[in-house]
JSON list of C-alpha atoms in Angstrom, two decimals:
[
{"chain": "U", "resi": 1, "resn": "UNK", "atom": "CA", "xyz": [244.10, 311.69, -18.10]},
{"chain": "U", "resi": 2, "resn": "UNK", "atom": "CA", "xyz": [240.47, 311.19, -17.42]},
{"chain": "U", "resi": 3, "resn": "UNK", "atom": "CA", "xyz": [240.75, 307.41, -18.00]},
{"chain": "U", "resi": 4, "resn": "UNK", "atom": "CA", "xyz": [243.87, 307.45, -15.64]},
{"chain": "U", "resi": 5, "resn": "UNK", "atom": "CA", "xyz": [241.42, 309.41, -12.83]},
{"chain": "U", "resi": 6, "resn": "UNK", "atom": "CA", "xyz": [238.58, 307.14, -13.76]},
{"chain": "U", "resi": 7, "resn": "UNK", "atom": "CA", "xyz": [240.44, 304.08, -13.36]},
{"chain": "U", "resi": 8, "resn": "UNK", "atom": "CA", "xyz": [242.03, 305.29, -9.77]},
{"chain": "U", "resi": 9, "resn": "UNK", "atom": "CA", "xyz": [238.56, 305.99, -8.40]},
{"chain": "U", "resi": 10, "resn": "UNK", "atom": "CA", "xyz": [237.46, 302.32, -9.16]},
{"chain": "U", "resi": 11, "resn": "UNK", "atom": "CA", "xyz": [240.41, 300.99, -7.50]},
{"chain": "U", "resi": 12, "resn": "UNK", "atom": "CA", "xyz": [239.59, 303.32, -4.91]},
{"chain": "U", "resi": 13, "resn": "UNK", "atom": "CA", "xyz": [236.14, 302.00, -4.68]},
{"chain": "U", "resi": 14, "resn": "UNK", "atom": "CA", "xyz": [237.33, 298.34, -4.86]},
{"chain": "U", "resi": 15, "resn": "UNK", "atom": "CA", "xyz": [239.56, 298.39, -2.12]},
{"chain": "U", "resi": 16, "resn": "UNK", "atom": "CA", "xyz": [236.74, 299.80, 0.15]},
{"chain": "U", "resi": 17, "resn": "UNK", "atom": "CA", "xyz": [234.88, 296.99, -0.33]},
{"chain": "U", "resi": 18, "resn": "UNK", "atom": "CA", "xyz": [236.66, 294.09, -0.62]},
{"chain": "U", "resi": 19, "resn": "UNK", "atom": "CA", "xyz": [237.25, 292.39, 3.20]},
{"chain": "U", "resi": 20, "resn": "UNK", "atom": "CA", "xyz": [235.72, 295.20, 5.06]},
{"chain": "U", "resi": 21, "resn": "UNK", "atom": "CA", "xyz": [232.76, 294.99, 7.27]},
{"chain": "U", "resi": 22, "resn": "UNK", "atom": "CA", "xyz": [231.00, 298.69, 7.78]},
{"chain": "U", "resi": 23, "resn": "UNK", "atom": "CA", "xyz": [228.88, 296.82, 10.83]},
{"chain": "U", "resi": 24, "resn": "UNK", "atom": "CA", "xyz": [230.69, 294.80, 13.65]},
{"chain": "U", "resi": 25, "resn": "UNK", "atom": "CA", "xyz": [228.93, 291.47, 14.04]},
{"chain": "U", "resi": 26, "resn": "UNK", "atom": "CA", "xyz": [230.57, 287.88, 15.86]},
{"chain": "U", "resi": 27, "resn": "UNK", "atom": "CA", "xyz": [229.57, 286.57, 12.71]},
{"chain": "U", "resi": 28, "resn": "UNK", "atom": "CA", "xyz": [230.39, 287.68, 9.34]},
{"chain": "U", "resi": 29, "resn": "UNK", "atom": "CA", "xyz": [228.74, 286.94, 5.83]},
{"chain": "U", "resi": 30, "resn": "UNK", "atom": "CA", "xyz": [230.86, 288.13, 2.77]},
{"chain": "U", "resi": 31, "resn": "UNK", "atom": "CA", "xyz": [227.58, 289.11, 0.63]},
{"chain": "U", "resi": 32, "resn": "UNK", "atom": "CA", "xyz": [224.87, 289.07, 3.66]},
{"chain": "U", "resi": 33, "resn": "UNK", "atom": "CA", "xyz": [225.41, 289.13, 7.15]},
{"chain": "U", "resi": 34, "resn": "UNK", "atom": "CA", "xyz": [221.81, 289.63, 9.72]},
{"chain": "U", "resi": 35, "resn": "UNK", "atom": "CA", "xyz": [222.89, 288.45, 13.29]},
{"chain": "U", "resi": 36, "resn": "UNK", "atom": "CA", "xyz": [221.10, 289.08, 16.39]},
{"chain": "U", "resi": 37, "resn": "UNK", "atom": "CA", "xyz": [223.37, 288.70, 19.82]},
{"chain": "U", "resi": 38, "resn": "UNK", "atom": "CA", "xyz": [223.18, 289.56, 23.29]},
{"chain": "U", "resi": 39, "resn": "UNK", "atom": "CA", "xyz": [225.75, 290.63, 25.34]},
{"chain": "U", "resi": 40, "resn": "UNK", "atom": "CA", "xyz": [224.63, 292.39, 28.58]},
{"chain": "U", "resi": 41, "resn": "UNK", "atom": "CA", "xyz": [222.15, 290.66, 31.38]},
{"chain": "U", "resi": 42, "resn": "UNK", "atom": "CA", "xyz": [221.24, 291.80, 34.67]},
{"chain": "U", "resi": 43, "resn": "UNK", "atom": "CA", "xyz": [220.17, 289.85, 37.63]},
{"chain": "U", "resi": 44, "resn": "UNK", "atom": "CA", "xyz": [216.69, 291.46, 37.99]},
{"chain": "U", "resi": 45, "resn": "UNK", "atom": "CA", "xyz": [212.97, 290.81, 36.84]},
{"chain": "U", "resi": 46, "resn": "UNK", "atom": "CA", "xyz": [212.22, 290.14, 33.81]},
{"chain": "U", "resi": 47, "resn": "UNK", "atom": "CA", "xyz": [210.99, 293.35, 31.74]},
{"chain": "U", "resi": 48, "resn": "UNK", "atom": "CA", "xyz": [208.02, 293.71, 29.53]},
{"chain": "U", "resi": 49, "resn": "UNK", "atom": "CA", "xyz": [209.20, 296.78, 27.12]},
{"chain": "U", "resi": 50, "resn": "UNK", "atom": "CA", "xyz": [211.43, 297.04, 24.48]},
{"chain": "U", "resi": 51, "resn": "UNK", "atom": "CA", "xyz": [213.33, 299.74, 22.72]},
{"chain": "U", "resi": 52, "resn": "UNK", "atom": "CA", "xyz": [215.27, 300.25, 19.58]},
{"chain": "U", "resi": 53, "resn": "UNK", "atom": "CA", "xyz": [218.06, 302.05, 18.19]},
{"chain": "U", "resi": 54, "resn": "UNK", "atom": "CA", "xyz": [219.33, 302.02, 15.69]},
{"chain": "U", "resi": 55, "resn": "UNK", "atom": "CA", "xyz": [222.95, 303.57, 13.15]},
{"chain": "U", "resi": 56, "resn": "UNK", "atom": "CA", "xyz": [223.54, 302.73, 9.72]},
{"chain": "U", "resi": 57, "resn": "UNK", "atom": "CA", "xyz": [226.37, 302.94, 7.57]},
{"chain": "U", "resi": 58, "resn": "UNK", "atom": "CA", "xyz": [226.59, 303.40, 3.68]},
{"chain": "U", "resi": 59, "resn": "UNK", "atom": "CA", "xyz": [230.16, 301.86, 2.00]},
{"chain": "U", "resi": 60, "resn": "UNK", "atom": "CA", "xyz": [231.80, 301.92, 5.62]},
{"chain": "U", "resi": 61, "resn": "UNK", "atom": "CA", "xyz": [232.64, 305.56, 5.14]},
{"chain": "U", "resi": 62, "resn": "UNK", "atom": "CA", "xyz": [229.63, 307.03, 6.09]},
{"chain": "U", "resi": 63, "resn": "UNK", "atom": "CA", "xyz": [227.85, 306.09, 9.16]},
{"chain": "U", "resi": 64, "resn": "UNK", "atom": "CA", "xyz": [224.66, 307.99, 10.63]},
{"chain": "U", "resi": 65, "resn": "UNK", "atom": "CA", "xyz": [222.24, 306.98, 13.99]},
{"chain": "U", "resi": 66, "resn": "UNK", "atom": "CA", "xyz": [222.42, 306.93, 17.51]},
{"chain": "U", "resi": 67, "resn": "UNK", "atom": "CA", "xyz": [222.00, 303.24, 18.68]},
{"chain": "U", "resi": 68, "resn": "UNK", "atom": "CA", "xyz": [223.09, 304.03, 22.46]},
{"chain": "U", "resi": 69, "resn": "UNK", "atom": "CA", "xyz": [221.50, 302.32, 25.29]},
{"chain": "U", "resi": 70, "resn": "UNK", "atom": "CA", "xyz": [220.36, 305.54, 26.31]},
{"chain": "U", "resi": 71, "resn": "UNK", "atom": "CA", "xyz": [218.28, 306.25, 22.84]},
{"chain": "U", "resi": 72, "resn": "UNK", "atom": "CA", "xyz": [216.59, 302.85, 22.96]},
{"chain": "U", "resi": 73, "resn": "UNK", "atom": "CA", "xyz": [216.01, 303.15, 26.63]},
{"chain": "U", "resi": 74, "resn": "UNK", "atom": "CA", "xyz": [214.21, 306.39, 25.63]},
{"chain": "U", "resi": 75, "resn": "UNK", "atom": "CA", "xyz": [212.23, 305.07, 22.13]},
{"chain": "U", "resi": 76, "resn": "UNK", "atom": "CA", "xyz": [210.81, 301.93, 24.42]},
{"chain": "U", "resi": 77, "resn": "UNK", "atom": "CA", "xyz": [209.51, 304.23, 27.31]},
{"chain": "U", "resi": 78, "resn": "UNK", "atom": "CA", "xyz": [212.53, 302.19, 29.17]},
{"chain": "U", "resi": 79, "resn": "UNK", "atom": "CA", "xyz": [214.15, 303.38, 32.93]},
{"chain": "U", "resi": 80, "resn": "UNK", "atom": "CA", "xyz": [215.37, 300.57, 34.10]},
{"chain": "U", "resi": 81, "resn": "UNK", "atom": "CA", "xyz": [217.36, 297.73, 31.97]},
{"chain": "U", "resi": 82, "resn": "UNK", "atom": "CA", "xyz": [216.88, 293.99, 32.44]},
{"chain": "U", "resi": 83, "resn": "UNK", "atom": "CA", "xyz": [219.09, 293.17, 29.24]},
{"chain": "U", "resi": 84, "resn": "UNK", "atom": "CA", "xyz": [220.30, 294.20, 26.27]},
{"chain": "U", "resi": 85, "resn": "UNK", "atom": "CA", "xyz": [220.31, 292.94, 22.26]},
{"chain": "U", "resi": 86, "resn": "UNK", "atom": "CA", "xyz": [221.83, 293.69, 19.26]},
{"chain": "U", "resi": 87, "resn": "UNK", "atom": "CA", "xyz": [221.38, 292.74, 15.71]},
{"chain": "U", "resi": 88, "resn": "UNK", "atom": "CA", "xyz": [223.66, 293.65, 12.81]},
{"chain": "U", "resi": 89, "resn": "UNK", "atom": "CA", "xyz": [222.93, 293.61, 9.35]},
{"chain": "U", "resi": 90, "resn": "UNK", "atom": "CA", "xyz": [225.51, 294.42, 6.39]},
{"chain": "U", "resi": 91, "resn": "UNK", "atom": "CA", "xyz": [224.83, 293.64, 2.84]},
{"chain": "U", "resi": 92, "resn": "UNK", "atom": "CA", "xyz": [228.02, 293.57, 0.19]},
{"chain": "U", "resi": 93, "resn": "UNK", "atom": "CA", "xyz": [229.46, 296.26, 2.76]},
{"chain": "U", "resi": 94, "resn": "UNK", "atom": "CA", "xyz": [227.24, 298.66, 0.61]},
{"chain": "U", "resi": 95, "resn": "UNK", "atom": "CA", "xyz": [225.34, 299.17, 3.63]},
{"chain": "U", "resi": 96, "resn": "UNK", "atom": "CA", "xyz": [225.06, 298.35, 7.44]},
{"chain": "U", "resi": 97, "resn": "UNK", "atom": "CA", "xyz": [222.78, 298.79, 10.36]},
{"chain": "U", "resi": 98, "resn": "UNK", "atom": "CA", "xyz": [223.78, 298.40, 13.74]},
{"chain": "U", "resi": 99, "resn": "UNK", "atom": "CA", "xyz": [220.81, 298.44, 16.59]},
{"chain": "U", "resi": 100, "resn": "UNK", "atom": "CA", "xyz": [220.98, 297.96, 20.03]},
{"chain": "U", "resi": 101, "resn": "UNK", "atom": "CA", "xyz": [217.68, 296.42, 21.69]},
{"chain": "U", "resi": 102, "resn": "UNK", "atom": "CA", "xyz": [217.18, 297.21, 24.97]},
{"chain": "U", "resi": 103, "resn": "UNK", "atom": "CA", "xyz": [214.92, 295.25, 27.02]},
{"chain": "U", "resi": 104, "resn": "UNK", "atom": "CA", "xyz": [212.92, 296.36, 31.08]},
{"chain": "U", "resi": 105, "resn": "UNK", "atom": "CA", "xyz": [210.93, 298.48, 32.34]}
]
């Protein structure tokens, strides 16, 4: 019975990892994937601070962080936006950061 339980919770573990991505990214590496893309520009100036946020996940089951506009508005002393990053990192789908990059004054 143990070996039965034992073997279930490797297939369990398995299946969680094999084609999943824990982080989204527009590109996607099956042992490595580090991607930096931007997907929101304003028409004004051009801003001189930047701020960071940042969420990670661990197996795609558990995911931790605030990476909201609003938190890396607030770590890079930011009030109004000019544009905005974000980077993605995953490695084996063992673990994942998402951060959003947020860049004005």
């Amino acid at each position: 019975m143990k070996n039965l339980l034992l073997a279930g919770f490797l297939g369990f573990c398995l299946l969680n990892l094999t084609g999943c991505m824990g982080v989204a990214s527009p590109v996607a590496g099956w042992a490595y994937t580090e991607a930096k893309f931007g997907n929101q520009v304003t028409d004004g100036p051009a801003g001189t601070k930047t701020g960071t946020a940042c969420a990670t996940s661990i197996l795609a089951m558990i995911a931790t962080g605030d990476a909201s506009q609003e938190k890396a508005m607030a770590n890079g002393g930011i009030t109004q936006i000019t544009y905005v990053d974000h980077s993605a990192k995953n490695i084996l789908g063992i673990w994942g950061e998402w951060c959003t990059i947020v860049h004005g004054s």
